[in-house]
PDB file of C-alpha atoms in Angstrom:
ATOM      1  CA  MET A   1       0.000   0.000   0.000  1.00 75.00           C
ATOM      2  CA  LYS A   2       3.026   2.266   0.120  1.00 86.00           C
ATOM      3  CA  TYR A   3       2.524   3.717  -3.361  1.00 89.00           C
ATOM      4  CA  ILE A   4      -1.015   4.789  -2.521  1.00 90.00           C
ATOM      5  CA  PHE A   5       0.392   6.593   0.504  1.00 90.00           C
ATOM      6  CA  TYR A   6       3.198   8.181  -1.558  1.00 91.00           C
ATOM      7  CA  VAL A   7       0.820   9.415  -4.251  1.00 93.00           C
ATOM      8  CA  PHE A   8      -1.715  10.887  -1.852  1.00 92.00           C
ATOM      9  CA  GLU A   9       1.048  12.436   0.216  1.00 92.00           C
ATOM     10  CA  TYR A  10       2.317  14.153  -2.931  1.00 93.00           C
ATOM     11  CA  LEU A  11      -1.164  15.327  -3.945  1.00 93.00           C
ATOM     12  CA  ARG A  12      -1.954  16.559  -0.436  1.00 91.00           C
ATOM     13  CA  ASN A  13       1.272  18.521  -0.071  1.00 89.00           C
ATOM     14  CA  LYS A  14       0.640  22.193  -0.863  1.00 88.00           C
ATOM     15  CA  ASN A  15      -2.771  21.256  -2.318  1.00 91.00           C
ATOM     16  CA  LYS A  16      -1.126  19.985  -5.496  1.00 93.00           C
ATOM     17  CA  PHE A  17      -4.180  17.941  -6.462  1.00 94.00           C
ATOM     18  CA  PHE A  18      -6.365  21.053  -6.573  1.00 93.00           C
ATOM     19  CA  LYS A  19      -3.682  22.832  -8.584  1.00 93.00           C
ATOM     20  CA  LEU A  20      -3.430  19.988 -11.107  1.00 94.00           C
ATOM     21  CA  ALA A  21      -7.115  19.023 -11.337  1.00 94.00           C
ATOM     22  CA  PRO A  22      -8.220  22.096 -13.384  1.00 93.00           C
ATOM     23  CA  SER A  23      -5.856  20.946 -16.153  1.00 92.00           C
ATOM     24  CA  ALA A  24      -7.934  17.771 -16.462  1.00 94.00           C
ATOM     25  CA  LEU A  25     -11.373  19.370 -16.138  1.00 92.00           C
ATOM     26  CA  LEU A  26     -11.962  19.983 -19.852  1.00 92.00           C
ATOM     27  CA  ALA A  27     -10.884  16.437 -20.737  1.00 93.00           C
ATOM     28  CA  ALA A  28     -13.175  15.000 -18.057  1.00 93.00           C
ATOM     29  CA  VAL A  29     -16.225  16.887 -19.312  1.00 92.00           C
ATOM     30  CA  LEU A  30     -15.517  15.931 -22.921  1.00 92.00           C
ATOM     31  CA  LEU A  31     -14.704  12.271 -22.286  1.00 92.00           C
ATOM     32  CA  ILE A  32     -17.909  11.450 -20.401  1.00 90.00           C
ATOM     33  CA  PHE A  33     -19.678  11.957 -23.735  1.00 89.00           C
ATOM     34  CA  ILE A  34     -17.250  10.298 -26.162  1.00 90.00           C
ATOM     35  CA  ALA A  35     -15.151   7.766 -24.222  1.00 89.00           C
ATOM     36  CA  PRO A  36     -16.155   4.082 -23.905  1.00 87.00           C
ATOM     37  CA  ILE A  37     -16.113   4.058 -20.106  1.00 84.00           C
ATOM     38  CA  PRO A  38     -16.652   0.452 -18.887  1.00 83.00           C
ATOM     39  CA  SER A  39     -20.042   0.142 -17.190  1.00 79.00           C
ATOM     40  CA  VAL A  40     -19.415  -2.913 -14.995  1.00 83.00           C
ATOM     41  CA  ASN A  41     -21.533  -1.481 -12.199  1.00 79.00           C
ATOM     42  CA  GLU A  42     -24.542  -0.773 -14.414  1.00 79.00           C
ATOM     43  CA  PHE A  43     -24.272  -4.194 -16.031  1.00 83.00           C
ATOM     44  CA  LEU A  44     -24.332  -6.009 -12.690  1.00 81.00           C
ATOM     45  CA  ALA A  45     -27.066  -3.768 -11.260  1.00 77.00           C
ATOM     46  CA  GLY A  46     -29.331  -4.567 -14.217  1.00 77.00           C
ATOM     47  CA  PHE A  47     -28.261  -8.200 -14.530  1.00 79.00           C
ATOM     48  CA  PHE A  48     -31.603  -9.711 -13.495  1.00 77.00           C
ATOM     49  CA  ASP A  49     -33.564  -7.400 -15.782  1.00 75.00           C
ATOM     50  CA  ARG A  50     -31.933  -8.661 -18.969  1.00 68.00           C
ATOM     51  CA  ASP A  51     -33.401 -11.190 -21.378  1.00 67.00           C
ATOM     52  CA  PHE A  52     -30.319 -13.225 -22.309  1.00 61.00           C
ATOM     53  CA  TYR A  53     -30.880 -16.099 -19.876  1.00 56.00           C
ATOM     54  CA  ALA A  54     -30.753 -19.701 -21.103  1.00 49.00           C
ATOM     55  CA  TYR A  55     -29.470 -18.804 -24.564  1.00 55.00           C
ATOM     56  CA  GLY A  56     -26.937 -16.017 -24.085  1.00 61.00           C
ATOM     57  CA  ASN A  57     -26.325 -12.908 -26.081  1.00 79.00           C
ATOM     58  CA  PHE A  58     -22.625 -12.055 -26.424  1.00 83.00           C
ATOM     59  CA  PRO A  59     -23.101  -8.657 -28.181  1.00 83.00           C
ATOM     60  CA  GLU A  60     -25.488  -7.463 -25.459  1.00 82.00           C
ATOM     61  CA  ILE A  61     -23.122  -8.630 -22.722  1.00 85.00           C
ATOM     62  CA  PHE A  62     -20.060  -7.112 -24.423  1.00 87.00           C
ATOM     63  CA  PHE A  63     -21.669  -3.732 -25.056  1.00 85.00           C
ATOM     64  CA  GLY A  64     -23.258  -3.809 -21.602  1.00 83.00           C
ATOM     65  CA  ILE A  65     -19.846  -4.177 -19.942  1.00 87.00           C
ATOM     66  CA  THR A  66     -17.630  -2.033 -22.160  1.00 86.00           C
ATOM     67  CA  ASN A  67     -20.166   0.671 -23.080  1.00 83.00           C
ATOM     68  CA  PHE A  68     -18.764   0.464 -26.607  1.00 83.00           C
ATOM     69  CA  LYS A  69     -21.260   2.132 -28.894  1.00 81.00           C
ATOM     70  CA  LEU A  70     -21.050   3.334 -32.482  1.00 83.00           C
ATOM     71  CA  HIS A  71     -20.155   6.917 -31.609  1.00 85.00           C
ATOM     72  CA  THR A  72     -17.621   5.920 -28.909  1.00 86.00           C
ATOM     73  CA  ALA A  73     -15.947   3.523 -31.352  1.00 86.00           C
ATOM     74  CA  LEU A  74     -15.761   6.141 -34.106  1.00 89.00           C
ATOM     75  CA  LEU A  75     -14.448   8.771 -31.684  1.00 91.00           C
ATOM     76  CA  LEU A  76     -11.897   6.469 -30.061  1.00 91.00           C
ATOM     77  CA  PRO A  77      -8.952   8.272 -31.778  1.00 92.00           C
ATOM     78  CA  VAL A  78     -10.244  11.557 -30.337  1.00 94.00           C
ATOM     79  CA  THR A  79     -10.495   9.938 -26.908  1.00 93.00           C
ATOM     80  CA  MET A  80      -6.880   8.770 -27.111  1.00 94.00           C
ATOM     81  CA  VAL A  81      -5.604  12.184 -28.210  1.00 94.00           C
ATOM     82  CA  VAL A  82      -7.527  14.046 -25.485  1.00 94.00           C
ATOM     83  CA  LEU A  83      -6.267  11.648 -22.818  1.00 94.00           C
ATOM     84  CA  THR A  84      -2.705  11.811 -24.126  1.00 94.00           C
ATOM     85  CA  VAL A  85      -2.578  15.607 -24.276  1.00 95.00           C
ATOM     86  CA  THR A  86      -4.013  15.941 -20.761  1.00 95.00           C
ATOM     87  CA  ILE A  87      -1.738  13.322 -19.203  1.00 95.00           C
ATOM     88  CA  SER A  88       1.288  14.701 -21.066  1.00 94.00           C
ATOM     89  CA  TYR A  89       0.773  18.197 -19.681  1.00 94.00           C
ATOM     90  CA  ILE A  90       0.187  17.047 -16.115  1.00 94.00           C
ATOM     91  CA  SER A  91       3.135  14.643 -16.377  1.00 93.00           C
ATOM     92  CA  ALA A  92       5.396  17.529 -17.418  1.00 92.00           C
ATOM     93  CA  ILE A  93       4.459  19.479 -14.279  1.00 94.00           C
ATOM     94  CA  VAL A  94       4.982  16.462 -12.020  1.00 93.00           C
ATOM     95  CA  GLU A  95       8.249  15.461 -13.715  1.00 92.00           C
ATOM     96  CA  ARG A  96       9.676  18.952 -13.268  1.00 90.00           C
ATOM     97  CA  ASP A  97       8.629  19.064  -9.642  1.00 91.00           C
ATOM     98  CA  MET A  98      10.173  15.695  -8.791  1.00 91.00           C
ATOM     99  CA  HIS A  99      13.294  16.367 -10.852  1.00 87.00           C
ATOM    100  CA  ILE A 100      14.235  19.851  -9.653  1.00 87.00           C
ATOM    101  CA  GLY A 101      11.769  20.570  -6.845  1.00 86.00           C
ATOM    102  CA  ASP A 102       9.948  23.380  -8.644  1.00 85.00           C
ATOM    103  CA  PHE A 103       6.174  22.997  -8.897  1.00 89.00           C
ATOM    104  CA  HIS A 104       4.485  25.368 -11.292  1.00 87.00           C
ATOM    105  CA  TYR A 105       2.545  25.365 -14.543  1.00 88.00           C
ATOM    106  CA  VAL A 106       4.748  24.860 -17.589  1.00 86.00           C
ATOM    107  CA  ARG A 107       4.406  25.937 -21.210  1.00 86.00           C
ATOM    108  CA  PHE A 108       1.602  23.862 -22.667  1.00 86.00           C
ATOM    109  CA  ALA A 109       2.804  23.241 -26.239  1.00 84.00           C
ATOM    110  CA  LYS A 110       6.403  22.437 -25.344  1.00 81.00           C
ATOM    111  CA  SER A 111       5.544  20.152 -22.433  1.00 83.00           C
ATOM    112  CA  VAL A 112       2.926  18.209 -24.392  1.00 88.00           C
ATOM    113  CA  ASN A 113       5.278  17.826 -27.338  1.00 86.00           C
ATOM    114  CA  ASN A 114       8.018  16.371 -25.120  1.00 84.00           C
ATOM    115  CA  ASN A 115       5.749  13.722 -23.594  1.00 88.00           C
ATOM    116  CA  PHE A 116       3.178  13.106 -26.308  1.00 92.00           C
ATOM    117  CA  VAL A 117       4.575  10.021 -28.063  1.00 91.00           C
ATOM    118  CA  PRO A 118       5.418   7.996 -24.905  1.00 91.00           C
ATOM    119  CA  ASN A 119       2.034   8.755 -23.390  1.00 92.00           C
ATOM    120  CA  LEU A 120       0.175   8.067 -26.647  1.00 93.00           C
ATOM    121  CA  ILE A 121       1.796   4.632 -26.825  1.00 92.00           C
ATOM    122  CA  PHE A 122       0.872   3.972 -23.206  1.00 91.00           C
ATOM    123  CA  VAL A 123      -2.715   5.200 -23.637  1.00 92.00           C
ATOM    124  CA  PHE A 124      -3.168   3.109 -26.792  1.00 93.00           C
ATOM    125  CA  PHE A 125      -1.782   0.015 -25.071  1.00 91.00           C
ATOM    126  CA  SER A 126      -3.957   0.664 -22.007  1.00 89.00           C
ATOM    127  CA  ILE A 127      -7.159   0.868 -24.036  1.00 89.00           C
ATOM    128  CA  VAL A 128      -6.331  -2.222 -26.114  1.00 89.00           C
ATOM    129  CA  THR A 129      -5.409  -4.231 -23.016  1.00 89.00           C
ATOM    130  CA  ALA A 130      -8.539  -3.193 -21.123  1.00 88.00           C
ATOM    131  CA  GLU A 131     -10.759  -4.033 -24.087  1.00 88.00           C
ATOM    132  CA  PHE A 132      -9.067  -7.426 -24.480  1.00 90.00           C
ATOM    133  CA  PHE A 133      -9.708  -8.347 -20.844  1.00 91.00           C
ATOM    134  CA  PHE A 134     -13.299  -7.116 -20.900  1.00 90.00           C
ATOM    135  CA  THR A 135     -13.936  -9.004 -24.154  1.00 91.00           C
ATOM    136  CA  ALA A 136     -12.618 -12.169 -22.512  1.00 92.00           C
ATOM    137  CA  ALA A 137     -14.841 -11.443 -19.493  1.00 92.00           C
ATOM    138  CA  ALA A 138     -17.863 -11.076 -21.803  1.00 90.00           C
ATOM    139  CA  VAL A 139     -17.086 -14.475 -23.359  1.00 91.00           C
ATOM    140  CA  PHE A 140     -17.018 -16.150 -19.946  1.00 92.00           C
ATOM    141  CA  ILE A 141     -20.143 -14.361 -18.741  1.00 89.00           C
ATOM    142  CA  ASN A 142     -21.969 -15.503 -21.865  1.00 87.00           C
ATOM    143  CA  LEU A 143     -20.800 -19.022 -21.019  1.00 87.00           C
ATOM    144  CA  TRP A 144     -22.110 -18.769 -17.433  1.00 87.00           C
ATOM    145  CA  VAL A 145     -25.483 -17.491 -18.655  1.00 84.00           C
ATOM    146  CA  VAL A 146     -25.855 -20.403 -21.093  1.00 83.00           C
ATOM    147  CA  ALA A 147     -24.480 -23.031 -18.685  1.00 83.00           C
ATOM    148  CA  PHE A 148     -26.751 -22.052 -15.783  1.00 80.00           C
ATOM    149  CA  GLY A 149     -29.825 -21.678 -17.945  1.00 72.00           C
ATOM    150  CA  GLY A 150     -32.624 -20.318 -15.817  1.00 69.00           C
ATOM    151  CA  PHE A 151     -30.574 -20.266 -12.583  1.00 76.00           C
ATOM    152  CA  GLU A 152     -29.961 -16.531 -12.648  1.00 79.00           C
ATOM    153  CA  LEU A 153     -28.310 -16.248  -9.229  1.00 84.00           C
ATOM    154  CA  GLY A 154     -25.572 -18.745 -10.138  1.00 85.00           C
ATOM    155  CA  ALA A 155     -24.849 -16.918 -13.384  1.00 84.00           C
ATOM    156  CA  PHE A 156     -24.756 -13.602 -11.519  1.00 87.00           C
ATOM    157  CA  ILE A 157     -22.298 -14.823  -8.858  1.00 89.00           C
ATOM    158  CA  LEU A 158     -19.870 -16.204 -11.444  1.00 91.00           C
ATOM    159  CA  SER A 159     -20.285 -13.109 -13.619  1.00 89.00           C
ATOM    160  CA  ALA A 160     -19.472 -10.800 -10.697  1.00 89.00           C
ATOM    161  CA  ALA A 161     -16.457 -12.963  -9.814  1.00 92.00           C
ATOM    162  CA  THR A 162     -15.313 -12.876 -13.443  1.00 93.00           C
ATOM    163  CA  LEU A 163     -15.482  -9.087 -13.588  1.00 89.00           C
ATOM    164  CA  LEU A 164     -13.655  -8.746 -10.255  1.00 87.00           C
ATOM    165  CA  LEU A 165     -10.927 -11.072 -11.544  1.00 90.00           C
ATOM    166  CA  THR A 166     -10.765  -8.992 -14.735  1.00 89.00           C
ATOM    167  CA  ILE A 167     -10.087  -5.827 -12.722  1.00 86.00           C
ATOM    168  CA  ILE A 168      -7.437  -7.602 -10.628  1.00 86.00           C
ATOM    169  CA  LEU A 169      -5.653  -9.048 -13.689  1.00 88.00           C
ATOM    170  CA  THR A 170      -5.744  -5.680 -15.428  1.00 86.00           C
ATOM    171  CA  ALA A 171      -4.219  -4.045 -12.351  1.00 85.00           C
ATOM    172  CA  LEU A 172      -1.470  -6.700 -12.239  1.00 86.00           C
ATOM    173  CA  ILE A 173      -0.608  -6.179 -15.909  1.00 88.00           C
ATOM    174  CA  PHE A 174      -0.344  -2.424 -15.448  1.00 86.00           C
ATOM    175  CA  SER A 175       1.680  -2.885 -12.265  1.00 85.00           C
ATOM    176  CA  MET A 176       4.400  -4.437 -14.429  1.00 84.00           C
ATOM    177  CA  LEU A 177       4.227  -1.702 -17.071  1.00 85.00           C
ATOM    178  CA  ILE A 178       3.456   1.417 -15.053  1.00 87.00           C
ATOM    179  CA  VAL A 179       6.917   2.964 -15.499  1.00 87.00           C
ATOM    180  CA  TRP A 180       7.026   2.296 -19.246  1.00 89.00           C
ATOM    181  CA  PRO A 181       6.084   5.858 -20.328  1.00 90.00           C
ATOM    182  CA  ALA A 182       8.482   7.316 -17.738  1.00 88.00           C
ATOM    183  CA  PHE A 183      11.377   5.290 -19.149  1.00 86.00           C
ATOM    184  CA  MET A 184      10.595   6.439 -22.668  1.00 88.00           C
ATOM    185  CA  THR A 185      10.474  10.056 -21.485  1.00 86.00           C
ATOM    186  CA  TYR A 186      13.454  10.137 -19.119  1.00 84.00           C
ATOM    187  CA  THR A 187      15.874   7.892 -21.032  1.00 81.00           C
ATOM    188  CA  GLY A 188      14.832   8.536 -24.632  1.00 78.00           C
ATOM    189  CA  MET A 189      14.725   4.792 -25.326  1.00 79.00           C
ATOM    190  CA  LYS A 190      12.570   3.442 -28.131  1.00 83.00           C
ATOM    191  CA  SER A 191       9.239   1.988 -27.060  1.00 83.00           C
ATOM    192  CA  PHE A 192      10.203  -1.704 -27.244  1.00 82.00           C
ATOM    193  CA  ALA A 193      13.604  -1.149 -25.624  1.00 84.00           C
ATOM    194  CA  SER A 194      11.893   0.739 -22.793  1.00 83.00           C
ATOM    195  CA  LEU A 195       9.320  -2.019 -22.473  1.00 83.00           C
ATOM    196  CA  ALA A 196      12.010  -4.693 -22.215  1.00 83.00           C
ATOM    197  CA  HIS A 197      13.895  -2.673 -19.612  1.00 79.00           C
ATOM    198  CA  THR A 198      10.675  -2.068 -17.671  1.00 82.00           C
ATOM    199  CA  LEU A 199       9.873  -5.783 -17.524  1.00 79.00           C
ATOM    200  CA  ARG A 200      13.357  -6.537 -16.180  1.00 77.00           C
ATOM    201  CA  LEU A 201      13.004  -4.121 -13.286  1.00 73.00           C
ATOM    202  CA  LYS A 202      12.494  -5.472  -9.813  1.00 66.00           C
ATOM    203  CA  LYS A 203       9.271  -3.890  -8.638  1.00 67.00           C
ATOM    204  CA  ARG A 204       6.830  -4.609  -5.849  1.00 71.00           C
ATOM    205  CA  ASN A 205       4.080  -5.409  -8.304  1.00 75.00           C
ATOM    206  CA  LEU A 206       1.439  -6.235  -5.715  1.00 81.00           C
ATOM    207  CA  GLU A 207       1.874  -2.818  -4.097  1.00 86.00           C
ATOM    208  CA  VAL A 208       1.659  -1.102  -7.483  1.00 87.00           C
ATOM    209  CA  ALA A 209      -1.368  -3.242  -8.398  1.00 86.00           C
ATOM    210  CA  ALA A 210      -3.051  -2.174  -5.154  1.00 87.00           C
ATOM    211  CA  ALA A 211      -2.419   1.468  -6.037  1.00 89.00           C
ATOM    212  CA  ILE A 212      -4.123   0.848  -9.390  1.00 88.00           C
ATOM    213  CA  ALA A 213      -7.011  -1.336  -8.218  1.00 86.00           C
ATOM    214  CA  LEU A 214      -8.055   0.596  -5.106  1.00 87.00           C
ATOM    215  CA  PRO A 215      -9.228   3.763  -6.931  1.00 88.00           C
ATOM    216  CA  LEU A 216     -11.170   1.560  -9.366  1.00 85.00           C
ATOM    217  CA  ILE A 217     -12.865  -0.302  -6.521  1.00 84.00           C
ATOM    218  CA  VAL A 218     -13.733   2.970  -4.768  1.00 87.00           C
ATOM    219  CA  TYR A 219     -15.117   4.364  -8.027  1.00 86.00           C
ATOM    220  CA  GLU A 220     -17.275   1.291  -8.627  1.00 81.00           C
ATOM    221  CA  THR A 221     -18.538   1.355  -5.030  1.00 82.00           C
ATOM    222  CA  VAL A 222     -19.462   5.053  -5.143  1.00 84.00           C
ATOM    223  CA  TYR A 223     -21.103   4.644  -8.551  1.00 80.00           C
ATOM    224  CA  VAL A 224     -23.261   1.727  -7.372  1.00 77.00           C
ATOM    225  CA  ALA A 225     -24.234   3.608  -4.198  1.00 79.00           C
ATOM    226  CA  LEU A 226     -25.320   6.646  -6.211  1.00 79.00           C
ATOM    227  CA  MET A 227     -27.346   4.495  -8.596  1.00 71.00           C
ATOM    228  CA  PHE A 228     -29.808   3.879  -5.774  1.00 71.00           C
ATOM    229  CA  THR A 229     -30.415   7.613  -5.410  1.00 72.00           C
ATOM    230  CA  LYS A 230     -32.115   7.616  -8.826  1.00 69.00           C
ATOM    231  CA  ILE A 231     -30.493  10.978  -9.630  1.00 71.00           C
ATOM    232  CA  ALA A 232     -30.283  11.155 -13.428  1.00 65.00           C
ATOM    233  CA  ALA A 233     -26.990  13.047 -13.627  1.00 77.00           C
ATOM    234  CA  ALA A 234     -25.248  11.127 -10.817  1.00 78.00           C
ATOM    235  CA  GLY A 235     -23.494   8.691 -13.145  1.00 78.00           C
ATOM    236  CA  ALA A 236     -22.170  11.405 -15.448  1.00 83.00           C
ATOM    237  CA  VAL A 237     -20.884  13.462 -12.518  1.00 87.00           C
ATOM    238  CA  VAL A 238     -19.125  10.474 -10.948  1.00 88.00           C
ATOM    239  CA  ASN A 239     -17.563   9.535 -14.298  1.00 88.00           C
ATOM    240  CA  ALA A 240     -16.335  13.088 -14.878  1.00 91.00           C
ATOM    241  CA  LEU A 241     -14.833  13.306 -11.390  1.00 91.00           C
ATOM    242  CA  PHE A 242     -13.170   9.919 -11.787  1.00 92.00           C
ATOM    243  CA  ILE A 243     -11.641  10.839 -15.155  1.00 93.00           C
ATOM    244  CA  MET A 244     -10.368  14.115 -13.734  1.00 94.00           C
ATOM    245  CA  PHE A 245      -8.923  12.280 -10.735  1.00 95.00           C
ATOM    246  CA  ALA A 246      -7.347   9.561 -12.922  1.00 93.00           C
ATOM    247  CA  CYS A 247      -5.696  12.115 -15.232  1.00 94.00           C
ATOM    248  CA  VAL A 248      -3.928  13.540 -12.169  1.00 95.00           C
ATOM    249  CA  TYR A 249      -3.406  10.298 -10.256  1.00 95.00           C
ATOM    250  CA  VAL A 250      -1.816   8.261 -13.053  1.00 94.00           C
ATOM    251  CA  PRO A 251       1.058  10.688 -13.906  1.00 94.00           C
ATOM    252  CA  VAL A 252       1.892  11.033 -10.203  1.00 95.00           C
ATOM    253  CA  LEU A 253       1.831   7.246  -9.731  1.00 94.00           C
ATOM    254  CA  VAL A 254       3.973   6.674 -12.836  1.00 92.00           C
ATOM    255  CA  ASN A 255       6.648   9.105 -11.701  1.00 92.00           C
ATOM    256  CA  THR A 256       6.492   7.994  -8.063  1.00 92.00           C
ATOM    257  CA  VAL A 257       7.098   4.360  -8.984  1.00 91.00           C
ATOM    258  CA  TYR A 258       9.797   5.323 -11.509  1.00 89.00           C
ATOM    259  CA  TYR A 259      11.803   7.297  -8.972  1.00 89.00           C
ATOM    260  CA  ASP A 260      11.407   4.534  -6.388  1.00 87.00           C
ATOM    261  CA  VAL A 261      12.486   1.602  -8.563  1.00 85.00           C
ATOM    262  CA  SER A 262      15.252   3.595 -10.270  1.00 82.00           C
ATOM    263  CA  GLY A 263      16.754   4.665  -6.962  1.00 82.00           C
ATOM    264  CA  LEU A 264      16.708   8.337  -7.976  1.00 83.00           C
ATOM    265  CA  GLU A 265      16.440  11.119  -5.417  1.00 86.00           C
ATOM    266  CA  ARG A 266      13.319  13.240  -5.587  1.00 88.00           C
ATOM    267  CA  GLU A 267      14.013  16.942  -5.210  1.00 87.00           C
ATOM    268  CA  ASP A 268      10.413  17.707  -4.268  1.00 86.00           C
ATOM    269  CA  LEU A 269      10.885  15.799  -0.998  1.00 84.00           C
ATOM    270  CA  LYS A 270      13.701  18.028   0.180  1.00 77.00           C
ATOM    271  CA  LYS A 271      12.818  20.673   2.733  1.00 63.00           C
ATOM    272  CA  PHE A 272      15.091  23.224   1.081  1.00 57.00           C
ATOM    273  CA  SER A 273      14.539  24.238  -2.536  1.00 55.00           C
ATOM    274  CA  ILE A 274      16.949  26.335  -4.574  1.00 51.00           C
ATOM    275  CA  TRP A 275      13.912  27.906  -6.283  1.00 49.00           C
ATOM    276  CA  ARG A 276      12.680  29.536  -3.098  1.00 54.00           C
ATOM    277  CA  LYS A 277      13.921  32.965  -2.202  1.00 50.00           C
TER     278      LYS A 277
END
């Protein structure tokens, strides 16, 4: 759990989260309309109201979990670019702060340009990996629905377990690759060379996986709780807040883990800064 503590300690210090969050606000508002945000919570909440029992319906299950629709599929390149630009800018601020101990807003165009390619590769890989795991989950859920026939409770229990396992496996995969964009940025290595070097690093993957999975679990829990309020806009608000939080949280986590596993000294942790008068 140490990385969760490190990240939140960084974000709490000098209210850095509230200074970084506005940079992700526009992306959050835009992405709730165009991004295929997985709707695991909604799928499970409406599980017993669906009509796929006894014969299965893979397309309905897949689209129910992934929220992949025609417009989200067509706008997926826009989603990737918006995410990449936002994460690149926030990463530049965090990188500068950890590298020289100077936290302030940086020039937008230059900072995004320096980080764009590594983060685009990472965002693309993240989306492909997540979709692969959720597609596999949809296959298994379709199998449980068919195998249990009219026994809806049995199909629901195995479906919920499948989706929980999907989240855990996704977190474990990203725990091994979390410093990949940082290596590309800091060392200038090509993507595959950075990936190979990242996989050879000795990391505490379970602690990194916990730092990835916990915010997802909290998000799902809050979303499900708000569904019972029957407030129409509750889901959109929660999604927007989560995207805004994730756009800040991920760059901080990436750089925190990178500095830890690389053995580099973080200047932002020093009490004295050469930038202060």
